[in-house]
CSV table of C-alpha atoms and ligand atoms in Angstrom, one decimal:
chain,number,residue,atom,x,y,z
A,1,MET,CA,-0.2,-0.1,-0.2
A,2,SER,CA,1.5,2.8,-1.0
A,3,GLY,CA,0.8,6.4,-0.1
A,4,LEU,CA,-1.3,9.1,-1.8
A,5,PHE,CA,0.4,11.9,0.1
A,6,GLU,CA,3.4,14.0,-0.1
A,7,LEU,CA,4.3,15.0,3.3
A,8,PRO,CA,7.3,17.8,4.5
A,9,GLU,CA,10.6,15.8,5.2
A,10,LYS,CA,9.8,16.9,9.2
A,11,TYR,CA,6.5,14.8,9.2
A,12,VAL,CA,7.8,12.0,7.6
A,13,GLU,CA,10.9,11.5,10.6
A,14,LEU,CA,8.1,12.1,12.6
A,15,GLN,CA,6.3,8.7,11.1
A,16,ARG,CA,9.6,6.8,11.0
A,17,GLU,CA,10.0,7.8,15.2
A,18,GLY,CA,6.2,7.2,15.4
A,19,ARG,CA,6.4,3.6,13.7
A,20,ALA,CA,9.2,2.4,15.8
A,21,LEU,CA,7.8,3.2,18.8
A,22,ALA,CA,5.0,1.5,18.1
A,23,ALA,CA,6.8,-2.0,16.8
A,24,GLN,CA,8.1,-1.5,19.8
A,25,VAL,CA,5.0,-2.5,21.2
A,26,VAL,CA,3.4,-5.4,19.1
A,27,ASP,CA,4.1,-8.4,21.6
A,28,ILE,CA,2.6,-6.3,24.6
A,29,ALA,CA,-0.2,-4.4,23.2
A,30,ALA,CA,-2.2,-7.2,24.1
A,31,ARG,CA,-1.6,-7.6,27.5
A,32,ALA,CA,-1.7,-3.0,27.5
A,33,ASP,CA,-5.1,-2.9,26.1
A,34,GLU,CA,-6.7,-5.6,29.1
A,35,ALA,CA,-5.0,-3.0,31.5
A,36,GLU,CA,-6.8,-1.0,33.7
A,37,ARG,CA,-4.1,0.9,34.7
A,38,ALA,CA,-1.1,2.9,32.5
A,39,ASP,CA,0.9,-0.1,31.1
A,40,PRO,CA,4.7,1.0,33.1
A,41,GLU,CA,6.3,-0.5,30.1
A,42,VAL,CA,3.9,0.9,26.9
A,43,ARG,CA,4.7,4.2,29.5
A,44,GLU,CA,8.9,3.8,29.7
A,45,LEU,CA,8.7,3.4,26.2
A,46,LEU,CA,7.0,6.4,25.2
A,47,GLN,CA,8.8,8.5,27.5
A,48,ALA,CA,12.1,7.8,26.4
A,49,SER,CA,11.0,7.9,22.6
A,50,GLY,CA,10.9,12.0,23.0
A,51,LEU,CA,7.1,11.7,21.2
A,52,CYS,CA,5.4,14.1,23.6
A,53,GLU,CA,8.1,16.8,23.1
A,54,LEU,CA,5.2,17.8,20.5
A,55,MET,CA,2.3,18.4,22.7
A,56,VAL,CA,4.1,21.7,24.5
A,57,PRO,CA,5.2,24.7,22.8
A,58,ALA,CA,9.7,25.1,22.8
A,59,GLU,CA,9.2,27.3,25.3
A,60,PHE,CA,8.7,24.8,27.7
A,61,GLY,CA,10.9,21.8,26.3
A,62,GLY,CA,8.5,20.7,22.9
A,63,ARG,CA,10.2,20.5,20.1
A,64,PHE,CA,8.6,23.2,17.5
A,65,GLU,CA,7.0,26.5,18.2
A,66,LYS,CA,4.0,25.6,19.2
A,67,VAL,CA,1.9,22.4,19.2
A,68,ASP,CA,1.8,21.3,15.2
A,69,SER,CA,-1.5,19.2,14.2
A,70,LEU,CA,0.0,18.1,11.3
A,71,ALA,CA,2.7,16.1,13.5
A,72,VAL,CA,0.6,15.3,16.1
A,73,THR,CA,-1.9,13.5,13.5
A,74,VAL,CA,0.8,11.3,11.6
A,75,VAL,CA,2.2,10.2,14.9
A,76,ARG,CA,-1.3,8.7,15.8
A,77,GLU,CA,-1.9,7.4,12.8
A,78,ALA,CA,1.4,4.8,13.4
A,79,LEU,CA,0.8,4.3,17.1
A,80,ALA,CA,-3.1,3.4,17.3
A,81,ALA,CA,-2.0,1.1,14.5
A,82,GLU,CA,-0.6,-1.2,16.9
A,83,SER,CA,-2.4,-0.1,20.1
A,84,ALA,CA,-4.6,2.1,21.4
A,85,HIS,CA,-3.8,2.5,24.7
A,86,LEU,CA,-0.5,3.9,23.3
A,87,ASP,CA,-2.2,6.7,21.3
A,88,SER,CA,-3.9,7.6,23.9
A,89,MET,CA,-1.3,8.1,26.3
A,90,PHE,CA,0.4,10.0,24.3
A,91,ALA,CA,-2.6,12.1,23.0
A,92,MET,CA,-4.0,13.1,26.3
A,93,GLN,CA,-0.7,14.5,27.4
A,94,GLY,CA,-1.3,16.9,24.7
A,95,ILE,CA,-5.0,17.0,24.7
A,96,GLY,CA,-5.1,17.0,29.0
A,97,SER,CA,-2.2,20.0,28.8
A,98,TYR,CA,-2.8,21.7,25.4
A,99,ALA,CA,-4.8,24.9,27.9
A,100,LEU,CA,-1.7,25.1,29.8
A,101,GLY,CA,0.5,26.3,27.2
A,102,VAL,CA,-1.7,28.4,25.3
A,103,ALA,CA,-2.6,30.8,28.6
A,104,GLY,CA,-1.8,29.7,32.0
A,105,SER,CA,0.0,31.2,34.3
A,106,ASP,CA,3.6,31.0,34.8
A,107,ALA,CA,3.9,28.8,38.2
A,108,VAL,CA,1.4,26.5,36.2
A,109,ARG,CA,3.4,25.8,33.0
A,110,LYS,CA,7.0,25.5,34.8
A,111,ARG,CA,5.6,22.9,37.2
A,112,TRP,CA,3.0,21.0,34.4
A,113,LEU,CA,4.7,21.1,31.1
A,114,PRO,CA,7.9,19.7,31.0
A,115,ALA,CA,6.5,17.0,33.5
A,116,VAL,CA,4.1,16.4,30.7
A,117,THR,CA,7.1,16.4,28.0
A,118,SER,CA,9.2,14.0,30.1
A,119,VAL,CA,5.6,12.1,30.7
A,120,ASP,CA,7.0,12.7,34.7
A,121,ALA,CA,3.2,13.5,34.4
A,122,ILE,CA,0.6,12.3,32.9
A,123,ALA,CA,-2.0,15.0,31.9
A,124,ALA,CA,-6.4,14.6,32.0
A,125,LEU,CA,-8.9,16.9,30.5
A,126,ALA,CA,-12.1,16.4,32.4
A,127,LEU,CA,-14.9,17.7,31.4
A,128,THR,CA,-18.0,15.1,30.9
A,129,GLU,CA,-20.3,14.8,33.8
A,130,PRO,CA,-22.5,11.6,34.5
A,131,HIS,CA,-25.6,13.8,33.0
A,132,VAL,CA,-23.2,15.9,30.5
A,133,GLY,CA,-22.2,14.3,27.6
A,134,SER,CA,-22.3,16.5,24.2
A,135,ASP,CA,-24.3,19.2,25.8
A,136,LEU,CA,-20.9,21.0,28.4
A,137,ARG,CA,-22.9,24.0,28.5
A,138,ALA,CA,-25.3,22.0,31.0
A,139,ILE,CA,-22.5,21.3,33.1
A,140,SER,CA,-22.6,21.3,37.2
A,141,THR,CA,-19.8,21.3,38.4
A,142,ARG,CA,-18.3,25.1,39.8
A,143,VAL,CA,-15.5,27.1,41.1
A,144,GLU,CA,-16.1,29.9,43.0
A,145,GLN,CA,-13.3,32.5,44.1
A,146,ARG,CA,-12.4,32.9,47.7
A,147,ASP,CA,-10.1,35.1,48.5
A,148,ASP,CA,-6.6,33.7,47.0
A,149,GLU,CA,-8.2,30.5,46.3
A,150,LEU,CA,-10.4,28.5,44.0
A,151,VAL,CA,-12.8,26.1,45.8
A,152,LEU,CA,-13.9,23.6,43.1
A,153,THR,CA,-16.7,21.1,44.2
A,154,GLY,CA,-18.2,18.5,41.7
A,155,HIS,CA,-18.0,14.9,39.7
A,156,LYS,CA,-16.5,14.7,35.8
A,157,SER,CA,-17.1,11.1,34.8
A,158,PHE,CA,-15.9,8.7,31.8
A,159,ILE,CA,-12.5,10.9,32.5
A,160,THR,CA,-9.0,9.9,30.4
A,161,ASN,CA,-6.3,8.3,32.7
A,162,ALA,CA,-8.5,8.8,35.8
A,163,GLY,CA,-6.8,7.5,38.7
A,164,ASP,CA,-3.2,8.3,36.6
A,165,ALA,CA,-3.0,11.7,36.4
A,166,ALA,CA,-1.0,13.7,38.3
A,167,MET,CA,-2.9,16.8,37.2
A,168,TYR,CA,-7.0,17.5,36.0
A,169,THR,CA,-7.8,20.3,33.5
A,170,VAL,CA,-11.3,20.9,34.6
A,171,LEU,CA,-13.3,22.8,33.2
A,172,ALA,CA,-16.6,24.3,35.9
A,173,LYS,CA,-19.5,27.2,35.9
A,174,GLU,CA,-17.7,29.9,37.6
A,175,GLY,CA,-21.1,32.9,37.4
A,176,ASP,CA,-22.8,32.9,34.4
A,177,GLY,CA,-19.4,31.8,32.6
A,178,TYR,CA,-16.8,29.0,32.2
A,179,SER,CA,-13.9,28.6,33.1
A,180,LEU,CA,-10.6,26.2,32.9
A,181,VAL,CA,-8.8,25.1,36.2
A,182,VAL,CA,-5.7,22.9,37.2
A,183,VAL,CA,-6.2,20.8,39.9
A,184,PRO,CA,-3.1,18.9,40.9
A,185,ALA,CA,-4.2,15.0,42.0
A,186,ASP,CA,-3.3,15.4,44.7
A,187,THR,CA,-5.3,18.1,45.6
A,188,PRO,CA,-7.4,17.1,48.9
A,189,GLY,CA,-10.9,16.6,48.2
A,190,VAL,CA,-10.2,15.1,45.1
A,191,SER,CA,-10.9,11.6,44.8
A,192,VAL,CA,-11.2,9.2,41.7
A,193,GLN,CA,-13.4,6.2,41.3
A,194,HIS,CA,-13.4,3.4,38.6
A,195,PRO,CA,-17.4,2.4,38.1
A,196,HIS,CA,-17.0,1.5,34.4
A,197,GLN,CA,-15.6,-1.2,32.7
A,198,VAL,CA,-15.4,-0.3,27.9
A,199,ILE,CA,-15.0,-2.1,25.5
A,200,ALA,CA,-11.4,-1.1,24.5
A,201,PRO,CA,-8.8,0.0,26.1
A,202,HIS,CA,-9.0,3.3,28.0
A,203,ILE,CA,-8.1,4.4,31.1
A,204,LEU,CA,-11.3,5.6,32.1
A,205,GLY,CA,-12.8,6.4,35.8
A,206,ASP,CA,-14.2,9.4,37.7
A,207,VAL,CA,-13.2,12.4,39.2
A,208,LEU,CA,-15.2,13.7,42.8
A,209,LEU,CA,-14.1,17.5,43.7
A,210,ASP,CA,-15.4,18.1,46.9
A,211,ASP,CA,-14.6,21.5,48.3
A,212,VAL,CA,-11.0,21.6,46.4
A,213,ARG,CA,-9.3,24.7,47.5
A,214,VAL,CA,-6.3,25.3,44.4
A,215,PRO,CA,-4.5,28.9,44.6
A,216,LEU,CA,-6.0,31.6,42.4
A,217,ASP,CA,-3.0,31.3,39.9
A,218,HIS,CA,-4.6,26.9,38.8
A,219,ARG,CA,-6.9,29.3,36.6
A,220,VAL,CA,-6.3,28.9,33.1
A,221,GLY,CA,-6.8,32.2,31.9
A,222,GLU,CA,-9.2,34.5,32.4
A,223,SER,CA,-12.4,33.4,34.5
A,224,GLY,CA,-15.3,32.6,32.3
A,225,LYS,CA,-12.8,31.7,29.0
A,226,GLY,CA,-13.0,28.6,29.7
A,227,PHE,CA,-14.9,27.4,26.8
A,228,LYS,CA,-13.1,29.3,24.2
A,229,LEU,CA,-9.7,27.7,26.1
A,230,MET,CA,-11.8,24.3,25.3
A,231,LEU,CA,-12.9,25.0,21.6
A,232,ALA,CA,-9.0,25.4,21.1
A,233,THR,CA,-7.8,22.3,22.7
A,234,LEU,CA,-10.7,20.2,19.8
A,235,ALA,CA,-9.8,23.0,17.0
A,236,THR,CA,-6.0,21.3,17.5
A,237,PHE,CA,-6.6,17.8,18.0
A,238,ARG,CA,-9.8,16.6,16.6
A,239,VAL,CA,-8.3,16.4,13.0
A,240,SER,CA,-5.7,13.8,15.7
A,241,VAL,CA,-8.3,11.2,16.0
A,242,ALA,CA,-8.6,11.0,12.4
A,243,GLY,CA,-5.0,9.9,12.2
A,244,ALA,CA,-5.7,7.7,14.6
A,245,ALA,CA,-8.7,6.3,13.4
A,246,VAL,CA,-6.8,6.1,9.8
A,247,GLY,CA,-3.9,3.7,11.0
A,248,LEU,CA,-5.9,1.6,12.6
A,249,ALA,CA,-7.9,0.9,9.8
A,250,GLU,CA,-5.1,0.7,7.9
A,251,SER,CA,-3.6,-2.0,10.4
A,252,ALA,CA,-7.0,-3.8,10.2
A,253,LEU,CA,-6.6,-4.2,6.1
A,254,ARG,CA,-3.7,-5.1,6.8
A,255,GLU,CA,-5.2,-8.3,8.5
A,256,ALA,CA,-7.8,-9.3,6.2
A,257,VAL,CA,-4.9,-9.1,3.3
A,258,ARG,CA,-3.0,-11.2,5.0
A,259,HIS,CA,-5.4,-14.0,6.1
A,260,THR,CA,-7.7,-14.4,3.2
A,261,SER,CA,-4.6,-14.2,1.1
A,262,GLY,CA,-3.1,-17.4,3.5
A,263,ARG,CA,-6.3,-18.9,3.8
A,264,GLU,CA,-7.7,-21.4,0.9
A,265,GLN,CA,-11.6,-22.4,0.5
A,266,PHE,CA,-13.2,-24.3,-2.3
A,267,GLY,CA,-9.5,-24.5,-3.7
A,268,VAL,CA,-8.2,-20.4,-4.2
A,269,PRO,CA,-7.8,-18.0,-1.4
A,270,ILE,CA,-10.5,-16.1,0.0
A,271,SER,CA,-9.4,-13.0,-1.3
A,272,GLN,CA,-9.6,-14.1,-4.9
A,273,LEU,CA,-13.4,-15.7,-3.8
A,274,GLY,CA,-16.6,-13.9,-4.5
A,275,PRO,CA,-17.1,-10.3,-3.4
A,276,VAL,CA,-13.9,-10.4,-0.8
A,277,PRO,CA,-11.8,-9.1,-3.3
A,278,ALA,CA,-14.1,-5.8,-3.9
A,279,MET,CA,-14.3,-6.1,-0.5
A,280,LEU,CA,-10.4,-5.3,0.0
A,281,ALA,CA,-10.4,-2.8,-2.9
A,282,THR,CA,-13.2,-0.8,-0.6
A,283,SER,CA,-11.6,-1.0,2.2
A,284,TRP,CA,-8.0,-0.1,0.5
A,285,THR,CA,-10.3,3.3,-1.1
A,286,ASP,CA,-11.6,3.9,2.4
A,287,VAL,CA,-8.3,4.3,4.2
A,288,GLU,CA,-6.9,6.0,1.0
A,289,MET,CA,-9.9,8.3,1.2
A,290,ALA,CA,-9.4,9.0,4.6
A,291,ARG,CA,-6.0,9.8,4.7
A,292,ALA,CA,-5.9,12.3,2.1
A,293,LEU,CA,-8.9,14.2,3.8
A,294,THR,CA,-7.3,13.6,6.7
A,295,TYR,CA,-3.5,15.1,6.1
A,296,ARG,CA,-5.8,18.0,4.3
A,297,ALA,CA,-7.3,19.0,7.6
A,298,ALA,CA,-4.4,18.3,9.9
A,299,ALA,CA,-2.2,20.9,7.6
A,300,ALA,CA,-4.6,23.3,7.7
A,301,ALA,CA,-5.2,23.3,11.7
A,302,ALA,CA,-1.1,22.9,11.9
A,303,GLU,CA,-1.8,26.5,10.6
A,304,ASP,CA,-4.7,28.1,11.8
A,305,PRO,CA,-6.6,25.5,14.2
A,306,LEU,CA,-9.6,27.4,15.4
A,307,GLY,CA,-10.4,28.8,11.3
A,308,SER,CA,-10.0,24.7,10.3
A,309,LEU,CA,-12.2,23.0,12.6
A,310,HIS,CA,-14.6,22.8,10.1
A,311,LEU,CA,-12.3,20.5,7.7
A,312,SER,CA,-11.1,19.0,11.2
A,313,SER,CA,-14.7,17.6,11.7
A,314,LEU,CA,-15.1,16.9,8.5
A,315,ALA,CA,-11.9,14.2,8.9
A,316,LYS,CA,-12.8,13.4,11.9
A,317,VAL,CA,-16.5,12.1,10.9
A,318,GLY,CA,-14.9,10.8,7.4
A,319,ALA,CA,-12.0,8.9,9.3
A,320,THR,CA,-14.0,7.1,12.0
A,321,GLU,CA,-17.1,6.5,10.6
A,322,ALA,CA,-14.7,4.6,7.7
A,323,ALA,CA,-12.5,2.7,10.2
A,324,GLY,CA,-15.2,1.6,11.6
A,325,ARG,CA,-16.4,-0.5,8.0
A,326,VAL,CA,-13.3,-0.9,7.5
A,327,VAL,CA,-12.6,-2.9,10.7
A,328,ASP,CA,-16.4,-4.6,10.6
A,329,ARG,CA,-15.1,-6.1,6.9
A,330,SER,CA,-12.1,-7.1,7.7
A,331,VAL,CA,-13.6,-9.1,10.7
A,332,GLN,CA,-15.9,-10.6,8.2
A,333,VAL,CA,-13.6,-11.7,5.9
A,334,MET,CA,-11.3,-13.5,8.4
A,335,GLY,CA,-14.4,-15.3,9.4
A,336,ARG,CA,-14.7,-16.9,12.8
A,337,PHE,CA,-10.8,-16.2,13.1
A,338,GLY,CA,-12.2,-12.1,12.4
A,339,ILE,CA,-13.9,-12.7,16.4
A,340,VAL,CA,-11.0,-15.0,18.4
A,341,ARG,CA,-10.3,-12.2,22.0
A,342,GLY,CA,-6.8,-11.2,22.2
A,343,SER,CA,-6.3,-11.5,18.5
A,344,LYS,CA,-4.8,-8.1,16.9
A,345,ILE,CA,-8.3,-7.8,14.9
A,346,GLU,CA,-10.3,-8.4,17.7
A,347,ARG,CA,-8.6,-6.0,19.1
A,348,LEU,CA,-8.6,-3.7,16.5
A,349,TYR,CA,-13.0,-4.2,16.4
A,350,ARG,CA,-13.1,-2.6,19.9
A,351,GLU,CA,-10.7,0.2,19.7
A,352,ALA,CA,-12.3,1.6,16.6
A,353,ARG,CA,-15.8,2.1,18.2
A,354,PRO,CA,-15.0,4.0,21.2
A,355,MET,CA,-13.2,6.4,17.6
A,356,ARG,CA,-16.7,7.9,16.4
A,357,ILE,CA,-18.5,8.8,19.9
A,358,TYR,CA,-15.7,10.4,21.8
A,359,GLU,CA,-14.3,14.2,21.2
A,360,GLY,CA,-17.8,14.8,19.6
A,361,SER,CA,-19.5,12.2,18.6
A,362,THR,CA,-20.3,11.6,15.1
A,363,GLU,CA,-24.2,13.0,15.0
A,364,VAL,CA,-23.2,16.4,17.1
A,365,ILE,CA,-20.3,17.1,14.3
A,366,LEU,CA,-22.8,16.4,11.5
A,367,ASP,CA,-25.6,19.4,13.3
A,368,SER,CA,-22.6,21.2,13.2
A,369,LEU,CA,-21.3,21.1,9.4
A,370,ALA,CA,-25.0,21.2,8.3
A,371,LYS,CA,-25.6,24.3,9.3
A,372,ARG,CA,-21.8,25.8,8.6
A,373,LEU,CA,-23.3,24.4,5.1
A,374,VAL,CA,-26.7,25.9,5.1
A,375,LYS,CA,-25.3,29.0,5.7
A,376,GLU,CA,-22.0,29.3,3.1
A,377,VAL,CA,-23.9,27.7,0.4
A,378,THR,CA,-27.5,30.2,0.5
A,379,ARG,CA,-25.4,33.4,1.7
B,401,FAD,C1,-13.5,6.2,25.0
B,401,FAD,C2,-13.2,7.2,25.7
B,401,FAD,C3,-12.5,8.4,26.5
B,401,FAD,C4,-13.3,9.9,26.4
B,401,FAD,N1,-12.3,10.7,27.3
B,401,FAD,C5,-12.4,11.7,28.3
B,401,FAD,C6,-12.2,12.2,28.7
B,401,FAD,O1,-10.9,12.1,28.9
B,401,FAD,N2,-12.6,13.9,29.0
B,401,FAD,C7,-13.7,13.7,29.0
B,401,FAD,O2,-13.8,14.9,29.7
B,401,FAD,N3,-15.1,13.1,28.7
B,401,FAD,C8,-14.6,12.2,27.6
B,401,FAD,N4,-15.3,11.0,27.1
B,401,FAD,C9,-16.6,11.1,27.1
B,401,FAD,C10,-17.0,11.8,25.8
B,401,FAD,O3,-16.1,13.2,25.7
B,401,FAD,C11,-18.4,12.2,25.7
B,401,FAD,O4,-18.6,10.2,25.8
B,401,FAD,C12,-18.9,12.5,24.4
B,401,FAD,O5,-19.0,13.6,24.3
B,401,FAD,C13,-21.1,12.1,24.2
B,401,FAD,O6,-21.1,12.1,25.5
B,401,FAD,P1,-22.3,11.1,26.0
B,401,FAD,O7,-21.6,10.0,25.9
B,401,FAD,O8,-22.4,11.6,27.5
B,401,FAD,O9,-23.6,11.0,24.3
B,401,FAD,P2,-24.6,12.1,24.6
B,401,FAD,O10,-24.2,13.2,24.8
B,401,FAD,O11,-25.3,11.1,25.5
B,401,FAD,O12,-25.3,11.8,23.4
B,401,FAD,C14,-25.3,10.0,23.1
B,401,FAD,C15,-25.4,10.4,21.6
B,401,FAD,O13,-27.0,11.1,21.4
B,401,FAD,C16,-27.0,11.7,19.6
B,401,FAD,N5,-26.7,13.1,20.3
B,401,FAD,C17,-26.9,13.7,21.2
B,401,FAD,N6,-26.7,14.9,20.6
B,401,FAD,C18,-27.0,15.1,19.6
B,401,FAD,C19,-27.0,16.1,18.9
B,401,FAD,N7,-27.1,17.9,19.3
B,401,FAD,N8,-27.4,16.6,17.5
B,401,FAD,C20,-27.3,14.4,17.3
B,401,FAD,N9,-27.3,14.0,17.8
B,401,FAD,C21,-27.1,13.8,19.2
B,401,FAD,C22,-25.7,11.1,19.7
B,401,FAD,O14,-25.8,9.7,18.6
B,401,FAD,C23,-24.7,10.6,21.0
B,401,FAD,O15,-23.5,9.8,20.0
B,401,FAD,C24,-14.8,9.5,26.9
B,401,FAD,C25,-15.2,9.1,26.0
B,401,FAD,C26,-14.7,7.8,25.9
B,401,FAD,C27,-16.3,6.6,25.1
């Protein structure tokens, strides 16, 4: 399978780095995917790779002047081809800390960004609540300024890295607006529960905030401007989910091609039987179309994340839905071998599913894209 998109050398080198890291987890990916906490070996390999330098600006130990969406996207493509656990660990270092790099106080940046870069600290972003997912303006977690402290109370749910994170970037209501606040995990009043087990390898848990007090400089940016910062995070990282989906889909397709070329039924390889060749080629089409859109959107996001959010959204929906189709077809052409627990294809099948839900579900994104489309065409 050859790529159809020429990347500048800087990104080709990052692809190589990503693939080299992914190759090291091949033998431990299955084990790590059953983990309920961050796998120490995966964490050490990520640490040693230096790839989390992509997640913070150069000023704080990062590799590039600012976080570059295309760089993150091509690395996630490589990592997700082998391990969703590794991919998630990498992605969350950026998603959980991005707002700090944009608008954090000096003290907070110095404390957390170098530690996030070196993976000495694991980061998390806490938006979702038990009764609130897509409609984030309805959150009930509150932050209040009392003298020289910020006091938080609330319940965050389905938070990636809960329990492993050293810090949570928390979205809370403050007066009539919303603020983002950095909450170190060891602050009194913070506790973590793990009420859910999910089908795919994600370290997930609920974070309870009971009268949690942090210094004023832990508010990220101005009071009431947290939603805008959260959108900036989304605009930078949403397209990287598409990258992960492309990597996963290609990996599933390769499994299907290997299996169907090596196994014969009715005296011929399955890859030549009935609709199977068309299914494989249709999946290839899905992968390459998704990759082309993803790279285009990621290149635009690298220049202007907020201005190109619609492209990132198109890529996120296009690539995650394509990955769903590709893994499903791959399982089908592998027959009973496609559903054996612990096999790579079975793992990829489970790993593909949540991608269509997190960081904006397909339907929520399509709804906002449709509004933009109608506005553009009819103005
Ligand atoms: C693996 C995983 C990791 C996650 N990690 C984090 C994390 O680190 N931090 C965090 O804060 N959250 C995290 N989440 C939560 C995630 O952000 C939410 O699942 C997501 O926002 C959707 O919310 P919900 O699941 O409550 O679905 P709901 O909001 O209940 O929506 C359910 C479905 O209803 C439909 N729907 C809802 N609203 C609309 C609309 N306006 N238009 C059209 N259809 C609509 C869609 O089909 C949607 O999928 C994670 C979730 C998963 C699965």
